[in-house]
Every structure is written in C-alpha cells, then in structure tokens.
Coordinates of C-alpha atoms and ligand atoms in Angstrom, one line a residue:
X1 CA -19.5 16.2 -4.7
X2 CA -16.1 17.3 -3.2
X3 CA -15.9 20.6 -1.4
X4 CA -12.8 22.6 -2.0
X5 CA -11.9 24.2 1.3
X6 CA -9.7 27.3 0.9
X7 CA -7.7 28.5 4.0
X8 CA -4.8 30.9 3.7
X9 CA -1.8 29.5 5.5
X10 CA -0.7 26.1 6.6
X11 CA -1.1 25.4 10.3
X12 CA -0.9 22.0 12.0
X13 CA -4.3 21.2 13.5
X14 CA -5.0 20.4 17.1
X15 CA -8.1 18.6 18.3
X16 CA -9.7 21.9 19.0
X17 CA -8.9 23.5 15.7
X18 CA -9.9 20.3 13.9
X19 CA -13.4 20.7 15.5
X20 CA -13.5 24.3 14.3
X21 CA -12.4 23.2 10.8
X22 CA -15.2 20.6 10.7
X23 CA -17.7 23.2 11.8
X24 CA -16.5 25.6 9.1
X25 CA -17.1 22.9 6.5
X26 CA -20.8 23.0 7.3
X27 CA -21.3 19.3 7.6
X28 CA -22.4 19.6 11.3
X29 CA -24.9 22.0 12.8
X30 CA -23.3 25.2 14.0
X31 CA -24.2 24.5 17.7
X32 CA -23.2 20.8 17.6
X33 CA -21.0 19.7 20.5
X34 CA -18.4 17.8 18.5
X35 CA -16.0 15.2 19.8
X36 CA -12.5 14.8 18.4
X37 CA -9.8 12.2 18.7
X38 CA -6.4 12.0 16.9
X39 CA -6.3 8.4 15.8
X40 CA -3.4 8.4 13.3
X41 CA -1.1 5.5 13.9
X42 CA 0.8 5.8 10.6
X43 CA 4.2 7.2 10.0
X44 CA 3.5 10.5 8.4
X45 CA 0.2 12.3 9.1
X46 CA -2.4 13.4 11.6
X47 CA -5.8 11.7 11.4
X48 CA -8.7 13.3 13.4
X49 CA -12.0 11.7 13.9
X50 CA -14.7 14.3 14.4
X51 CA -18.1 13.1 15.6
X52 CA -21.4 14.5 16.6
X53 CA -22.9 12.3 19.3
X54 CA -26.4 13.7 18.8
X55 CA -26.7 12.8 15.1
X56 CA -24.1 10.0 15.1
X57 CA -22.5 11.7 12.0
X58 CA -18.7 11.6 11.9
X59 CA -15.9 12.4 9.4
X60 CA -12.2 12.0 9.1
X61 CA -9.9 14.9 8.7
X62 CA -6.4 13.8 7.6
X63 CA -3.6 16.4 7.6
X64 CA -0.2 15.9 6.2
X65 CA 2.6 17.2 8.4
X66 CA 5.6 19.0 6.8
X67 CA 7.9 16.3 8.0
X68 CA 7.8 12.5 8.5
X69 CA 6.1 11.9 11.9
X70 CA 7.9 8.6 12.4
X71 CA 11.3 10.3 12.4
X72 CA 10.6 13.9 13.4
X73 CA 11.1 17.4 12.1
X74 CA 14.6 16.5 10.8
X75 CA 13.0 14.7 7.9
X76 CA 11.0 17.4 5.9
X77 CA 8.4 16.1 3.6
X78 CA 6.3 17.8 0.9
X79 CA 2.7 18.8 1.8
X80 CA 1.7 18.2 -1.9
X81 CA 1.2 14.5 -1.0
X82 CA -2.2 15.4 0.5
X83 CA -3.4 16.6 -2.9
X84 CA -1.9 13.5 -4.6
X85 CA -3.7 11.3 -2.1
X86 CA -7.1 13.0 -2.6
X87 CA -6.7 12.9 -6.4
X88 CA -5.6 9.2 -6.3
X89 CA -8.6 8.4 -4.1
X90 CA -10.9 10.1 -6.6
X91 CA -9.3 8.6 -9.7
X92 CA -9.3 5.1 -8.3
X93 CA -12.9 5.7 -7.0
X94 CA -14.0 6.2 -10.6
X95 CA -13.3 2.5 -11.2
X96 CA -14.0 0.9 -7.7
X97 CA -16.2 3.3 -5.7
X98 CA -17.1 0.5 -3.4
X99 CA -13.5 -0.2 -2.5
X100 CA -12.2 3.3 -1.6
X101 CA -13.4 5.9 0.9
X102 CA -15.4 8.8 -0.4
X103 CA -13.5 12.2 -0.5
X104 CA -15.6 14.9 1.1
X105 CA -13.2 17.8 0.9
X106 CA -9.7 18.8 -0.1
X107 CA -7.6 21.7 1.1
X108 CA -4.2 21.9 -0.6
X109 CA -3.0 24.8 1.6
X110 CA -3.7 23.0 4.8
X111 CA -2.7 19.7 3.3
X112 CA -6.0 18.3 4.4
X113 CA -8.2 15.6 2.9
X114 CA -11.6 15.0 4.5
X115 CA -13.0 11.5 4.0
X116 CA -15.9 9.5 5.1
X117 CA -15.5 7.9 8.5
X118 CA -14.8 4.2 8.2
X119 CA -14.5 3.4 11.9
X120 CA -17.1 0.7 11.5
X121 CA -14.1 -1.2 9.9
X122 CA -10.7 -2.1 11.3
X123 CA -7.3 -1.5 9.9
X124 CA -6.6 -4.9 8.3
X125 CA -3.1 -5.3 9.8
X126 CA -4.4 -4.7 13.3
X127 CA -7.2 -7.2 12.8
X128 CA -5.0 -9.8 11.2
X129 CA -2.4 -9.5 14.0
X130 CA -5.3 -10.1 16.4
X131 CA -6.2 -13.3 14.5
X132 CA -9.2 -12.0 12.7
X133 CA -10.2 -13.4 9.3
X134 CA -11.5 -11.2 6.5
X135 CA -13.1 -13.7 4.1
X136 CA -13.6 -11.1 1.3
X137 CA -10.2 -9.4 1.6
X138 CA -8.4 -11.2 -1.2
X139 CA -11.3 -11.1 -3.6
X140 CA -11.8 -7.3 -3.0
X141 CA -8.1 -6.5 -3.2
X142 CA -7.7 -8.6 -6.4
X143 CA -10.6 -6.7 -7.9
X144 CA -9.2 -3.3 -6.7
X145 CA -5.8 -4.1 -8.2
X146 CA -7.1 -5.3 -11.6
X147 CA -9.7 -2.4 -12.0
X148 CA -7.5 0.5 -10.9
X149 CA -4.3 -0.7 -12.6
X150 CA -5.9 -1.8 -15.9
X151 CA -8.0 1.4 -16.2
X152 CA -5.1 3.8 -15.6
X153 CA -2.7 1.9 -18.0
X154 CA -1.9 2.3 -21.6
X155 CA -4.2 -0.7 -22.2
X156 CA -7.2 1.4 -21.4
X157 CA -6.3 5.1 -21.9
X158 CA -5.7 7.3 -24.9
X159 CA -1.9 8.1 -24.8
X160 CA -2.6 11.8 -24.3
X161 CA -4.8 11.1 -21.2
X162 CA -2.3 8.6 -19.8
X163 CA 0.6 11.1 -20.1
X164 CA -1.5 13.9 -18.5
X165 CA -2.0 11.6 -15.6
X166 CA 1.6 10.6 -15.4
X167 CA 2.4 14.4 -15.0
X168 CA -0.5 15.0 -12.5
X169 CA 0.7 12.1 -10.3
X170 CA 4.4 13.0 -10.4
X171 CA 5.4 12.3 -6.7
X172 CA 9.2 12.5 -6.6
X173 CA 9.6 13.0 -2.8
X174 CA 7.4 10.1 -1.7
X175 CA 8.9 7.9 -4.4
X176 CA 12.4 8.7 -3.1
X177 CA 11.3 7.4 0.3
X178 CA 10.3 4.1 -1.3
X179 CA 13.5 4.0 -3.4
X180 CA 15.5 4.4 -0.3
X181 CA 13.5 2.4 2.3
X182 CA 12.4 -0.5 0.1
X183 CA 15.1 -0.9 -2.6
X184 CA 18.3 0.6 -1.1
X185 CA 18.8 0.8 2.6
X186 CA 17.7 -2.7 3.6
X187 CA 20.3 -4.2 1.3
X188 CA 23.2 -2.2 2.8
X189 CA 24.3 -1.5 6.4
X190 CA 22.4 1.8 6.4
X191 CA 21.7 4.0 9.4
X192 CA 18.0 3.9 8.8
X193 CA 17.8 0.1 9.3
X194 CA 16.4 -1.4 12.5
X195 CA 18.2 -4.7 12.8
X196 CA 17.7 -6.7 16.0
X197 CA 21.2 -7.8 17.3
X198 CA 20.3 -11.5 17.0
X199 CA 19.3 -10.9 13.4
X200 CA 22.5 -9.1 12.5
X201 CA 24.4 -12.2 11.0
X202 CA 21.4 -12.9 8.7
X203 CA 21.2 -9.2 7.7
X204 CA 25.0 -9.2 7.0
X205 CA 24.6 -12.2 4.8
X206 CA 22.1 -10.3 2.7
X207 CA 24.3 -7.2 2.5
X208 CA 27.1 -9.3 1.2
X209 CA 25.1 -11.3 -1.4
X210 CA 26.0 -9.9 -4.8
X211 CA 23.5 -12.0 -6.7
X212 CA 20.7 -10.6 -4.5
X213 CA 21.8 -7.0 -4.8
X214 CA 22.0 -7.4 -8.6
X215 CA 18.4 -8.5 -8.8
X216 CA 17.3 -5.7 -6.4
X217 CA 19.1 -3.2 -8.6
X218 CA 16.9 -4.4 -11.6
X219 CA 13.8 -4.1 -9.5
X220 CA 14.7 -0.6 -8.3
X221 CA 15.2 0.4 -12.0
X222 CA 11.7 -0.9 -12.8
X223 CA 10.3 1.1 -9.9
X224 CA 12.2 4.3 -11.1
X225 CA 11.3 4.1 -14.7
X226 CA 8.2 2.0 -15.6
X227 CA 5.2 4.2 -15.7
X228 CA 2.7 1.4 -16.3
X229 CA -0.3 2.5 -14.2
X230 CA -1.4 4.7 -11.4
X231 CA -0.3 2.6 -8.4
X232 CA -1.4 3.2 -4.8
X233 CA 2.3 3.0 -3.9
X234 CA 2.0 1.8 -0.3
X235 CA -0.5 -1.0 -0.4
X236 CA 0.3 -2.9 2.8
X237 CA -2.3 -4.2 5.2
X238 CA -2.1 -0.9 7.2
X239 CA -3.5 0.9 4.2
X240 CA -6.7 -1.2 4.1
X241 CA -9.8 -1.0 6.3
X242 CA -11.7 -4.3 6.5
X243 CA -14.6 -6.1 8.0
X244 CA -16.0 -9.5 7.2
X245 CA -18.1 -7.9 4.4
X246 CA -16.3 -4.7 3.4
X247 CA -12.9 -3.6 2.2
X248 CA -11.7 0.0 1.7
X249 CA -8.2 0.9 0.5
X250 CA -7.0 4.3 1.9
X251 CA -3.9 6.3 2.3
X252 CA -2.6 6.5 -1.3
X253 CA -0.2 9.4 -0.6
X254 CA 2.6 7.5 -2.3
X255 CA 0.5 7.2 -5.5
X256 CA 2.4 7.7 -8.8
X257 CA 2.8 6.1 -12.2
X258 CA 4.8 3.0 -11.6
X259 CA 5.0 -0.7 -12.3
X260 CA 1.8 -2.6 -11.9
X261 CA 3.4 -5.4 -9.9
X262 CA 4.5 -3.0 -7.2
X263 CA 1.0 -2.8 -5.5
X264 CA 0.4 -6.5 -5.9
X265 CA 3.8 -7.4 -4.5
X266 CA 3.4 -5.1 -1.5
X267 CA 0.0 -6.5 -0.6
X268 CA 1.1 -10.2 -1.1
X269 CA 4.3 -9.6 1.0
X270 CA 2.3 -8.3 3.9
X271 CA 0.0 -11.4 3.7
X272 CA 3.1 -13.6 3.5
X273 CA 4.6 -12.0 6.6
X274 CA 1.2 -12.6 8.3
X275 CA 1.2 -16.3 7.1
X276 CA 4.6 -16.8 8.7
X277 CA 3.3 -15.6 12.1
X278 CA 0.2 -17.9 12.1
X279 CA -0.2 -21.6 12.8
X280 CA -2.5 -24.4 11.5
X281 CA -5.8 -23.5 10.0
X282 CA -5.3 -19.7 10.6
X283 CA -2.2 -19.9 8.5
X284 CA -4.0 -21.8 5.7
X285 CA -6.6 -19.0 5.5
X286 CA -3.9 -16.6 4.6
X287 CA -2.2 -19.0 2.2
X288 CA -5.5 -19.3 0.4
X289 CA -5.8 -15.5 0.3
X290 CA -2.3 -15.2 -1.3
X291 CA -3.4 -17.5 -4.1
X292 CA -6.9 -15.9 -4.4
X293 CA -5.5 -12.4 -4.7
X294 CA -3.4 -13.3 -7.7
X295 CA -6.1 -15.4 -9.3
X296 CA -8.8 -12.7 -8.9
X297 CA -6.4 -10.0 -10.1
X298 CA -5.3 -12.0 -13.2
X299 CA -8.7 -13.2 -14.3
X300 CA -10.3 -9.7 -13.8
X301 CA -7.4 -8.1 -15.6
X302 CA -8.0 -10.5 -18.5
X303 CA -11.7 -9.8 -18.5
X304 CA -11.0 -6.1 -18.7
X305 CA -8.6 -6.7 -21.5
X306 CA -11.1 -8.7 -23.5
X307 CA -13.9 -6.2 -23.0
X308 CA -11.8 -3.1 -23.7
X309 CA -11.2 -1.5 -27.0
X310 CA -7.7 -2.6 -27.4
X311 CA -5.1 -0.7 -29.5
X312 CA -4.6 -3.0 -32.5
X313 CA -0.8 -3.1 -31.9
X314 CA -1.6 -4.7 -28.5
X315 CA -4.3 -6.9 -29.8
X316 CA -1.9 -9.6 -30.8
X317 CA -2.1 -13.3 -30.0
X318 CA 0.0 -14.1 -26.9
X319 CA 0.6 -10.4 -25.9
X320 CA -1.8 -10.3 -23.0
X321 CA -0.3 -13.5 -21.6
X322 CA 3.2 -11.9 -21.8
X323 CA 2.0 -8.8 -20.1
X324 CA 0.5 -10.8 -17.2
X325 CA 3.7 -12.9 -17.0
X326 CA 5.8 -9.8 -16.7
X327 CA 3.5 -8.4 -14.0
X328 CA 3.7 -11.7 -12.1
X329 CA 7.5 -11.8 -12.1
X330 CA 7.7 -8.1 -11.0
X331 CA 5.1 -8.9 -8.3
X332 CA 7.3 -11.6 -6.8
X333 CA 10.4 -9.4 -6.9
X334 CA 8.7 -6.4 -5.3
X335 CA 7.1 -8.7 -2.7
X336 CA 10.6 -10.0 -1.8
X337 CA 11.9 -6.4 -1.3
X338 CA 8.9 -5.6 0.8
X339 CA 9.4 -8.7 3.0
X340 CA 13.1 -7.8 3.6
X341 CA 12.5 -4.1 4.3
X342 CA 9.6 -4.9 6.8
X343 CA 12.1 -7.1 8.7
X344 CA 15.3 -5.1 8.9
X345 CA 14.4 -1.7 7.4
X346 CA 13.1 1.5 8.9
X347 CA 9.4 0.8 8.9
X348 CA 8.8 -2.6 10.7
X349 CA 5.5 -4.3 11.0
X350 CA 3.4 -5.2 14.1
X351 CA 2.9 -8.8 12.7
X352 CA 6.6 -9.5 13.5
X353 CA 7.3 -6.9 16.2
X354 CA 4.5 -8.1 18.4
X355 CA 5.9 -11.6 18.8
X356 CA 7.0 -11.3 22.5
X357 CA 9.2 -14.4 22.7
X358 CA 12.6 -13.4 21.3
X359 CA 13.5 -16.9 19.9
X360 CA 10.1 -17.1 18.1
X361 CA 10.4 -13.6 16.8
X362 CA 13.9 -14.1 15.4
X363 CA 12.8 -17.4 13.9
X364 CA 9.8 -15.7 12.2
X365 CA 12.0 -12.8 11.0
X366 CA 14.6 -15.2 9.6
X367 CA 11.9 -17.1 7.6
X368 CA 10.5 -13.8 6.3
X369 CA 14.0 -12.8 5.2
X370 CA 14.6 -16.1 3.5
X371 CA 11.3 -16.0 1.7
X372 CA 12.0 -12.4 0.6
X373 CA 15.4 -13.5 -0.8
X374 CA 13.9 -16.5 -2.5
X375 CA 11.1 -14.5 -4.2
X376 CA 13.7 -12.0 -5.6
X377 CA 16.1 -14.6 -6.8
X378 CA 13.7 -17.2 -8.1
X379 CA 10.9 -14.9 -9.3
X380 CA 11.2 -16.3 -12.9
X381 CA 10.8 -19.9 -11.7
X382 CA 7.9 -19.5 -9.3
X383 CA 4.9 -19.7 -11.6
X384 CA 2.0 -20.6 -11.0
X385 CA 1.3 -18.9 -7.6
X386 CA 0.9 -22.3 -6.0
X387 CA 4.7 -22.6 -6.2
X388 CA 5.0 -19.5 -4.0
X389 CA 2.5 -20.9 -1.5
X390 CA 4.3 -24.2 -1.4
X391 CA 7.6 -22.4 -0.7
X392 CA 5.9 -20.6 2.2
X393 CA 4.5 -23.9 3.5
X394 CA 7.9 -25.6 3.3
X395 CA 9.4 -22.7 5.3
X396 CA 6.7 -22.5 7.9
X397 CA 6.0 -26.1 8.9
Ligands
SR1_1 C1 9.1 7.5 6.5 S1 7.8 6.7 6.0 C2 8.0 5.0 6.3 C3 7.1 4.2 5.6 O1 5.8 4.5 6.0 C4 4.9 4.6 4.9 O2 3.7 4.0 5.2 C5 5.7 3.9 3.8 O3 5.5 2.5 3.8 C6 7.0 4.2 4.1 O4 8.0 3.4 3.5
MG2 MG1 0.6 5.2 5.1

C-alpha cells in the first residue's frame, strides 16, 4: 500500500529534514536514532538514504529539485516529474513487480517519492565500469521491456484506457530535454555539447553529414509523435540497480507514451558503449548480453501477443512480425542517437570518461561515434541482431 504524504509547501530537504520527514512517515520508531546520507549521483534530484542502525531498516527518499542539478538553478524544471516517476513505477510494477522498486510513499507537493532501499544492489553502470558481470541483466531487462511495453500498448489495452494513460503520462518538459539532448544538440555545434578538443574534427564531420541529420530528423519525429507504449524514457545503465541475481529498474521520471524502440535502444546503446571499453572475454560477455536482450524481448513480446486477446484488426497473419520489425529498426536508430549524445552531448558517461589515457579515450569515443552513425544510417539493413554485434566486433578488435 502506498502512503500519500501531504505537506503544505515545497522545500528542498537537507539530511536533517529528510530524517524528520522519514520519522513523520511512521516507518521508524519515534525515538530511533536515524542515519542519513545524500547518495544521489544523477543529474536532476536529491536521493537520501535513511537508516535505523538498530533495526537495520532503511528507505530511500528521492526529491525532485525545481531545476536540473547538473546545470544549476538557471535550468528550471517541473516538479511534476516526481509524480510521473512514482506513477510509472507503480504502473510498470503491475506487470513486473520483481523488476522495479516498491513505492512506499508519494508527496506531490514536496516532489518526493519514497521507495524501498536497494543498496544491497549496485548501480549497473558503476558495476560494469568496475568490470563486474551481471549474468541476469539481459534476461531481466528483456523481460522488463517486453512486459511493460506490451502491456501498456494498444495491443493489450482498451483504447479508452490507453488514451487515459497517454494523458496521465504527458511529460512535455522532460521530453523536451530528450528532444534537445538526444536528437538535436549532438548533431549541431550547440552550446550544451561537451566535445573534447581532440574529438572536434570527428564531431564536425557528424554535424556536416546531411544524410545522418536527415535520418535523425525522422527518429526525432517518431519520438515526438508515436505514442506506442508507456516507456521508461531514460533507460540507461545508470537507471538500473543490479547484482548477480537481481535487477531493478528505477528513475522513470522521463516516462511518457513514446515509441517502444526508445527504451530498448537506450539500453542497448549503453551496453554497446560498455562493450567498446572492454577487452577479450569481458567484452564478449557484453556482446552476448546485447544479443540476449533483443532475443528475450522479442520472444517474450511474441508470447504476450499470442496469449493476449488481440483486437481482430491486429490479429492478421504477418502483422506481429511487421510490428517487431518496426520496433527493431527504431531500436537501432535510437541506440545510434544515444551513442552519439553520450560521447559529445551534455550528459556524458563514466564508461568513456573514466578512460584515463587520452589516446585510448579518444579512440574509444571515435568508435562509439562511428557505431552510432552506422546504427542510424544502416538500421534497415542490420537484421538479425548478430549483424549489429558483428559490426561492434569489427570495430573493436
Ligand atoms: C539535464 S538532464 C541530462 C540527462 O540526465 C538524465 O538522466 C537524462 O538522460 C538526461 O538526458
Ligand atoms: Mg536519471
């Protein structure tokens, strides 16, 4: 059961007030001596971990700030995203409760979501960068993608319910961030970009490639207009907690009704960037996960299609295959955009940034840019998924 926590006026929490907030929730004894640490390493929010050393109970209080933390107060941002996030966690939790955190409380005024503490797990990006292997990651994310995306699409919902959800998850400000940071700025010489000087010639070549920009325009149009399913909207490896056994997808503040391939593409792109940074067997493990993610997604999606009560107008020989083919092509295109923006855009990734040696880092970034470009331009030719992984292997010998 989710507690609705009403407080009168928005105030950014501090470690002290976060403790008080937790006590007011009534989940800890009144006299508990609670510990608190701000552990947020994302771009937008505060994340407090509150713990009671006596009982070992702990919770996470996440609070949206009225601006983007990564840039500062000059970039105001809606607080409504906290409600969208809590609602998306709950909606996706209806289909894959084992793959998302439990929501313990929501407070729209304070822009707070209280969730179960997952600190037994590690943020997947952090672990992958440190060389860890999560053997169930691809299987779990493939399942998460198929179940959440199928169940919130027109293939599973009554049209009235679907349109109600489209309205509930209207998220224009956060979508605008993606529209700018994923589909526009990295393809122009924009102020928001972060291009290392040695990478400038490569970036300039992208900015003056009309064929590439034409394809990105088509992908941006899909993102703007195709309300196919309730997507997470920011499904990179920093939005996933993992261990060898468990996977939990968190942080869906960018959730909205968008193209199904967007979530799949973002996740695959972040695995591809990780594959470029690894060598030998460690690289192979990621390559396998790229293939497995698509394979699990597509077979689970087909299973749900077969089991569901399909609208007769969709229950037509060959239609499911054409839907999956469209999702696949979109996936590769969106993955390409994500690869490019994570290399020269505003929000860069530790996978690449942590490579200390300049030559190695520039080499890795160049490969990521080239893979991004190839995925966008050749997305109609790269089926099955093994053609994508061969391309990665050719690039990263
Ligand atoms: C200003 S926000 C920058 C990036 O951080 C989020 O996690 C999204 O990926 C966004 O594009
Ligand atoms: Mg985030």
